[in-house]
XYZ file of C-alpha atoms in Angstrom:
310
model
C -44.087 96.338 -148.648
C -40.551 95.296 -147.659
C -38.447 96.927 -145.434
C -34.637 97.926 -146.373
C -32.373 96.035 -143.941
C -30.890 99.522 -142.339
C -34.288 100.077 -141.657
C -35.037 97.161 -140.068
C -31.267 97.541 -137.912
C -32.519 100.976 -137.089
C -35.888 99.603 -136.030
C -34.405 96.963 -133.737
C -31.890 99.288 -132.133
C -34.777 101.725 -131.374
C -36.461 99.288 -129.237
C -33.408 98.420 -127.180
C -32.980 102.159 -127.081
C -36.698 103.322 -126.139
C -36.558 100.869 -123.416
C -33.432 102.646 -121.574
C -34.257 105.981 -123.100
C -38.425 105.445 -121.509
C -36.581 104.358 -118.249
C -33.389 106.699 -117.829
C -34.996 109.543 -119.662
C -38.315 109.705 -117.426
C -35.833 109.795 -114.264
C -33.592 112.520 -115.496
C -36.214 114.914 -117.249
C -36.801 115.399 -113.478
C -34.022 114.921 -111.572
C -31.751 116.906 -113.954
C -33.476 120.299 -112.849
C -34.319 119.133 -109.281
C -30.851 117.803 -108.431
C -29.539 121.661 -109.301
C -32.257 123.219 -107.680
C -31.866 120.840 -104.278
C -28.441 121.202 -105.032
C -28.925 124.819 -103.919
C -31.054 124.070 -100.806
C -28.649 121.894 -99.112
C -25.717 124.146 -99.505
C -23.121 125.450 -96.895
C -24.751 128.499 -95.728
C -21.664 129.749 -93.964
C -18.076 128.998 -93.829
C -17.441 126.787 -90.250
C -14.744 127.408 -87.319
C -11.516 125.050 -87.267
C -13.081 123.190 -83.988
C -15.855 122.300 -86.310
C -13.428 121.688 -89.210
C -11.286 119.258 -87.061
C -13.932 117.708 -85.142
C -15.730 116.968 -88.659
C -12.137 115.895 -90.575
C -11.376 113.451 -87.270
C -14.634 111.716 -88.066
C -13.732 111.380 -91.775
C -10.926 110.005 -91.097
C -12.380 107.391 -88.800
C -14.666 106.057 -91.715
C -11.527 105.863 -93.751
C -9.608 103.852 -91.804
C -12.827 101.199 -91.971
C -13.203 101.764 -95.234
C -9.341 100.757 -96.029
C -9.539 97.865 -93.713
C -12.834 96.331 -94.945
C -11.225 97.147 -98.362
C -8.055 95.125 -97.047
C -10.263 91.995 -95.724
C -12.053 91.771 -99.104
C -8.895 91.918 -101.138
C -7.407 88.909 -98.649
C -10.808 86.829 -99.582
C -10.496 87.238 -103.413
C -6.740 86.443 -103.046
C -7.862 83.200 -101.046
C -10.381 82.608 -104.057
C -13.806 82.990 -102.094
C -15.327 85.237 -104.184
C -18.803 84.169 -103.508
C -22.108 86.423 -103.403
C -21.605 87.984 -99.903
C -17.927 88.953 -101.462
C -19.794 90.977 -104.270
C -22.624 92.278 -102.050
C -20.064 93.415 -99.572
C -17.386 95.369 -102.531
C -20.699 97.151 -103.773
C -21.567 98.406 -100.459
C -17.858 99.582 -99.882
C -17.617 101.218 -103.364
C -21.336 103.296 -102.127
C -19.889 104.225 -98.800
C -16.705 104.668 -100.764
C -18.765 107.796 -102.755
C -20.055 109.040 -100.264
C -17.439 109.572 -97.987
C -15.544 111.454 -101.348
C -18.865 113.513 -101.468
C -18.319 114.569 -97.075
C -15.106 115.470 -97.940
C -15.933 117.686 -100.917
C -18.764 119.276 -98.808
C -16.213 119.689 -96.102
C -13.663 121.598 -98.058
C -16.433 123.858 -99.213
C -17.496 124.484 -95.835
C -13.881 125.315 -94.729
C -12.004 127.070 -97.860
C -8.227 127.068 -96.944
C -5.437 128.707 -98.467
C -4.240 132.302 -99.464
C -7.292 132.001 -101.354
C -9.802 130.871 -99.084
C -12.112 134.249 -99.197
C -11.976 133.942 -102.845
C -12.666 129.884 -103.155
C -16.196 130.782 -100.752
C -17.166 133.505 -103.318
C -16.779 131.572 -105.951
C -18.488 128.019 -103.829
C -21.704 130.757 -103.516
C -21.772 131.876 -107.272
C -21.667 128.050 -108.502
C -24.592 127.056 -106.011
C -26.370 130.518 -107.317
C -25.788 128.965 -110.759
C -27.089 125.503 -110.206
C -30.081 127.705 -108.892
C -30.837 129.482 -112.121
C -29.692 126.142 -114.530
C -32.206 124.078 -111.970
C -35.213 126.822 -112.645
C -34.291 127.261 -116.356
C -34.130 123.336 -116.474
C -37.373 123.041 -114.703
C -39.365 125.000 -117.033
C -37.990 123.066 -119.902
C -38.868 119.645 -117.928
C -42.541 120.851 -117.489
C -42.968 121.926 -121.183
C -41.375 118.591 -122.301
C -44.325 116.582 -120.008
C -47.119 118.804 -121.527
C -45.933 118.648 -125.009
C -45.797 114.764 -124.573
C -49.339 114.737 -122.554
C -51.457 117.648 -124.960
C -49.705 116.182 -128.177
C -48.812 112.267 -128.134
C -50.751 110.800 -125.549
C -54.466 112.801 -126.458
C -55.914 111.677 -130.190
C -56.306 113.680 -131.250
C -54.119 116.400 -130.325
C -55.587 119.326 -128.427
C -52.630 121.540 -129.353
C -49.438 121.542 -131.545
C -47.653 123.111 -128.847
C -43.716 123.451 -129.122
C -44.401 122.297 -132.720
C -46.389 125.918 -133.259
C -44.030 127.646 -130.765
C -40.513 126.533 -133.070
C -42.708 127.135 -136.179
C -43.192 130.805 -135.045
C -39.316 131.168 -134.363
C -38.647 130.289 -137.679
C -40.790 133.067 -138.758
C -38.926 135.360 -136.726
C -36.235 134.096 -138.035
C -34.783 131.305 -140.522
C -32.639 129.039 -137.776
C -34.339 130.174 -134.420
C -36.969 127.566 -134.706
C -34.134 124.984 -136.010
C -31.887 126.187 -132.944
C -34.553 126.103 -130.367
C -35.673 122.063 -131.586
C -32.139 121.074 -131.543
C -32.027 122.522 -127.845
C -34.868 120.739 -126.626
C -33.907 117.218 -128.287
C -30.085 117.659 -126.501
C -31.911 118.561 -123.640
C -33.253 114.665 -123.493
C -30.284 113.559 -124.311
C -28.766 115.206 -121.129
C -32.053 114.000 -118.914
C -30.618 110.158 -119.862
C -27.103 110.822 -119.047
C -28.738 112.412 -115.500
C -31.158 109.656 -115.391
C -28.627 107.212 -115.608
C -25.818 108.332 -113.207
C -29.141 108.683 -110.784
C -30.177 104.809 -111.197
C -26.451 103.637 -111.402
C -26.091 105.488 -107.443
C -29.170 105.034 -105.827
C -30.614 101.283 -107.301
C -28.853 97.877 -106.281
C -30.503 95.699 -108.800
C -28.818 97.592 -112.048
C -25.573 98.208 -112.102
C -24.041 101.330 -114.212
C -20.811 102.442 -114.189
C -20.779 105.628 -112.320
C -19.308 108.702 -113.975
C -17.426 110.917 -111.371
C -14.651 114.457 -112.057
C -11.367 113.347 -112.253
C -12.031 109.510 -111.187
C -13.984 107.604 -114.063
C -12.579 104.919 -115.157
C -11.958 103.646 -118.789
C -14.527 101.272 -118.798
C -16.908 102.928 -117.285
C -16.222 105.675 -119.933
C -16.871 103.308 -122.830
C -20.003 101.912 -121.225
C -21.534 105.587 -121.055
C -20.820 106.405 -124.352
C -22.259 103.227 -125.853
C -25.441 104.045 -123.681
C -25.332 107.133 -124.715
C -25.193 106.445 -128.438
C -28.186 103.605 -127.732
C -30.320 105.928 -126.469
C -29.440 108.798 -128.826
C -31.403 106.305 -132.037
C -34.513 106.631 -129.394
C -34.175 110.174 -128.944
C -34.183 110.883 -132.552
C -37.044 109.012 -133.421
C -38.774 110.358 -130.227
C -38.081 114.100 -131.637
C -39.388 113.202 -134.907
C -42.902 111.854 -133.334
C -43.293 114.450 -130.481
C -42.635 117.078 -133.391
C -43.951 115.665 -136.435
C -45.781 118.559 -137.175
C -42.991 121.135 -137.438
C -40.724 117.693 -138.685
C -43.294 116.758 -141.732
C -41.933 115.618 -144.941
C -38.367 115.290 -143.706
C -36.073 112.597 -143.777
C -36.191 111.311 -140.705
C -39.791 111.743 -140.200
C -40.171 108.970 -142.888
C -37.905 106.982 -141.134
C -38.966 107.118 -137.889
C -42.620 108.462 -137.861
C -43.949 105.972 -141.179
C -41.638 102.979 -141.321
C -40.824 102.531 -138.135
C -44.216 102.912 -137.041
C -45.752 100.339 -139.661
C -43.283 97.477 -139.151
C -44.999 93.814 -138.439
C -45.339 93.389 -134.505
C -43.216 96.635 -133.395
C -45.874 99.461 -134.682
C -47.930 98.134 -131.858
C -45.129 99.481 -129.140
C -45.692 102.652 -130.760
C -49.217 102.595 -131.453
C -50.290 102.691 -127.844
C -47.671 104.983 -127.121
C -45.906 102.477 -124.377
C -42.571 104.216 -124.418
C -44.535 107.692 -124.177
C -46.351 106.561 -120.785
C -43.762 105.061 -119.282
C -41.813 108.073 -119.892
C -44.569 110.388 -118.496
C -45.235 107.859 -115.507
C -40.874 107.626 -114.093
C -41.038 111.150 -114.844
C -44.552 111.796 -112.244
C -42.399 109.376 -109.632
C -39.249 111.068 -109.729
C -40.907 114.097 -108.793
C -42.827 112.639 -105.919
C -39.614 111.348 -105.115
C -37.623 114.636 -105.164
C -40.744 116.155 -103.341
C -40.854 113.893 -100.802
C -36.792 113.845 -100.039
C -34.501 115.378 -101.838
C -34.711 118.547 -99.836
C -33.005 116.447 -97.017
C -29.399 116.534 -95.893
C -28.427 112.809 -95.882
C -27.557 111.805 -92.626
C -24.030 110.536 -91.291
C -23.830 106.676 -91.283
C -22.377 104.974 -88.186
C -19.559 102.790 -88.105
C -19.295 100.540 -91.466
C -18.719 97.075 -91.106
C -18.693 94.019 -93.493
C -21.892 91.792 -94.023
C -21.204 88.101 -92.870
């Protein structure tokens, strides 16, 4: 049997789309609940004195004024034309020290809540970290149930359990769009584990480069590129939904789509038939929580003086 064309473009952009979805998903179904919850262990635990505050603010200021001068030597060498790879090697590691010195100062402010306000701007510092706290546990829970579904449905033949497919089925009994609600929450919830996975990779790896997305000072393009990630990925998530739960997705639209055509296509269905994406999702996911594990309950510690590369 032929294929219709759409079908095919659908097919094709699903590949491109498992292979960042298999990569930036498997980091961010665990680092999206971690971050929140380590988030919450490396808080301010009390509000500092002004020696502290000024002693802490001098040494900001310090790494500024290398930052701007190593930012003015670089700007003098592309204006001279040698923009060579030490040139590039050197802007990326300004742009990371760059972030993190924006990060110090945010934790400083925190730490030291000024203003008419300041008792007020604490309270409400404590509440959001107590939020990230409950998002992280609620988030966690989801993560887990995500792996196991994956692991007890997808990756054993045959299944040992429905799972989540039973569990939505049963809202829907309860209910007409519970079960409908509660599968639309858990495929957005992917969606948000690749936009987590992929400001993660974009900060901490030097061999891909993402645009990182950052409150009041993201640029345009690095807008556009997000979205059109994004969108790639959201193809992948789709069809990942519709094979995860096929049982509580039979005889639907995109179950055809994505769980018979897709799957039967000349030299892809193999991708699919040995679950690669599936594994390699399961696999990031089992490092990123070593990783978290092993440090993210750390307080990064204070660089020294920043200089260029030569």
């Amino acid at each position: 049997m032929r294929t219709t064309f759409p079908e095919y473009v659908v097919a094709l952009a699903t590949i491109v789309g498992s292979v960042l979805f298999s990569i930036f998903g498997g980091v961010g179904i665990a680092c999206l609940p971690l971050g929140l919850i380590f988030s919450f262990i490396r808080r301010p635990k009390a509000v500092i004195t002004r020696s502290q505050y000024i002693k802490e603010a001098t040494e900001l200021g310090k790494k500024a004024r290398e930052l701007k001068k190593a930012a003015d030597t670089l700007h003098q060498e592309e204006r001279s034309g040698s923009k060579g790879r030490k040139w590039r090697k050197n802007v990326k590691s300004v742009e990371k020290e760059l972030l993190q010195l924006e990060e110090d100062v945010k934790l400083l402010e925190e730490m030291y809540p000024q203003g008419e306000k300041a008792e007020t701007s604490w309270a409400l510092t404590v509440l959001g970290y107590l939020a990230k706290l409950v998002l992280g546990i609620l988030g966690f829970i989801v993560s887990v149930a995500w792996v196991a579904h994956i692991v007890i449905y997808l990756l054993i033949n045959p299944p040992l359990h429905p799972f989540l497919n039973e569990v939505f089925i049963k809202l829907d009994d309860l209910w007409g769009l519970l079960g409908t609600a509660a599968f639309a929450f858990f495929c957005f919830y992917l969606l948000l584990a690749v936009i987590a996975g992929a400001m993660m990779l974009g900060l901490r790896l030097v061999f891909i480069t993402i645009h990182p997305m950052k409150w009041g000072a993201t640029l345009m393009n690095s807008f556009l590129f997000n979205v059109g990630l994004i969108l790639l990925c959201s193809i992948s998530v789709i069809q990942f939904c519709s094979t995860a739960f096929g049982y509580y997705a039979q005889a639907t639209a995109a179950q055809e789509i994505f769980g018979h055509t897709l799957e039967s296509l000349r030299g892809i269905k193999y991708l699919y038939k040995y679950n690669v994406f599936q594994i390699a999702f399961v696999v990031l996911a089992g490092l990123t929580f070593v990783y978290y594990a092993a440090f993210g309950w750390r307080r990064r510690k204070p660089s020294g003086k920043f200089q260029l590369s030569s």
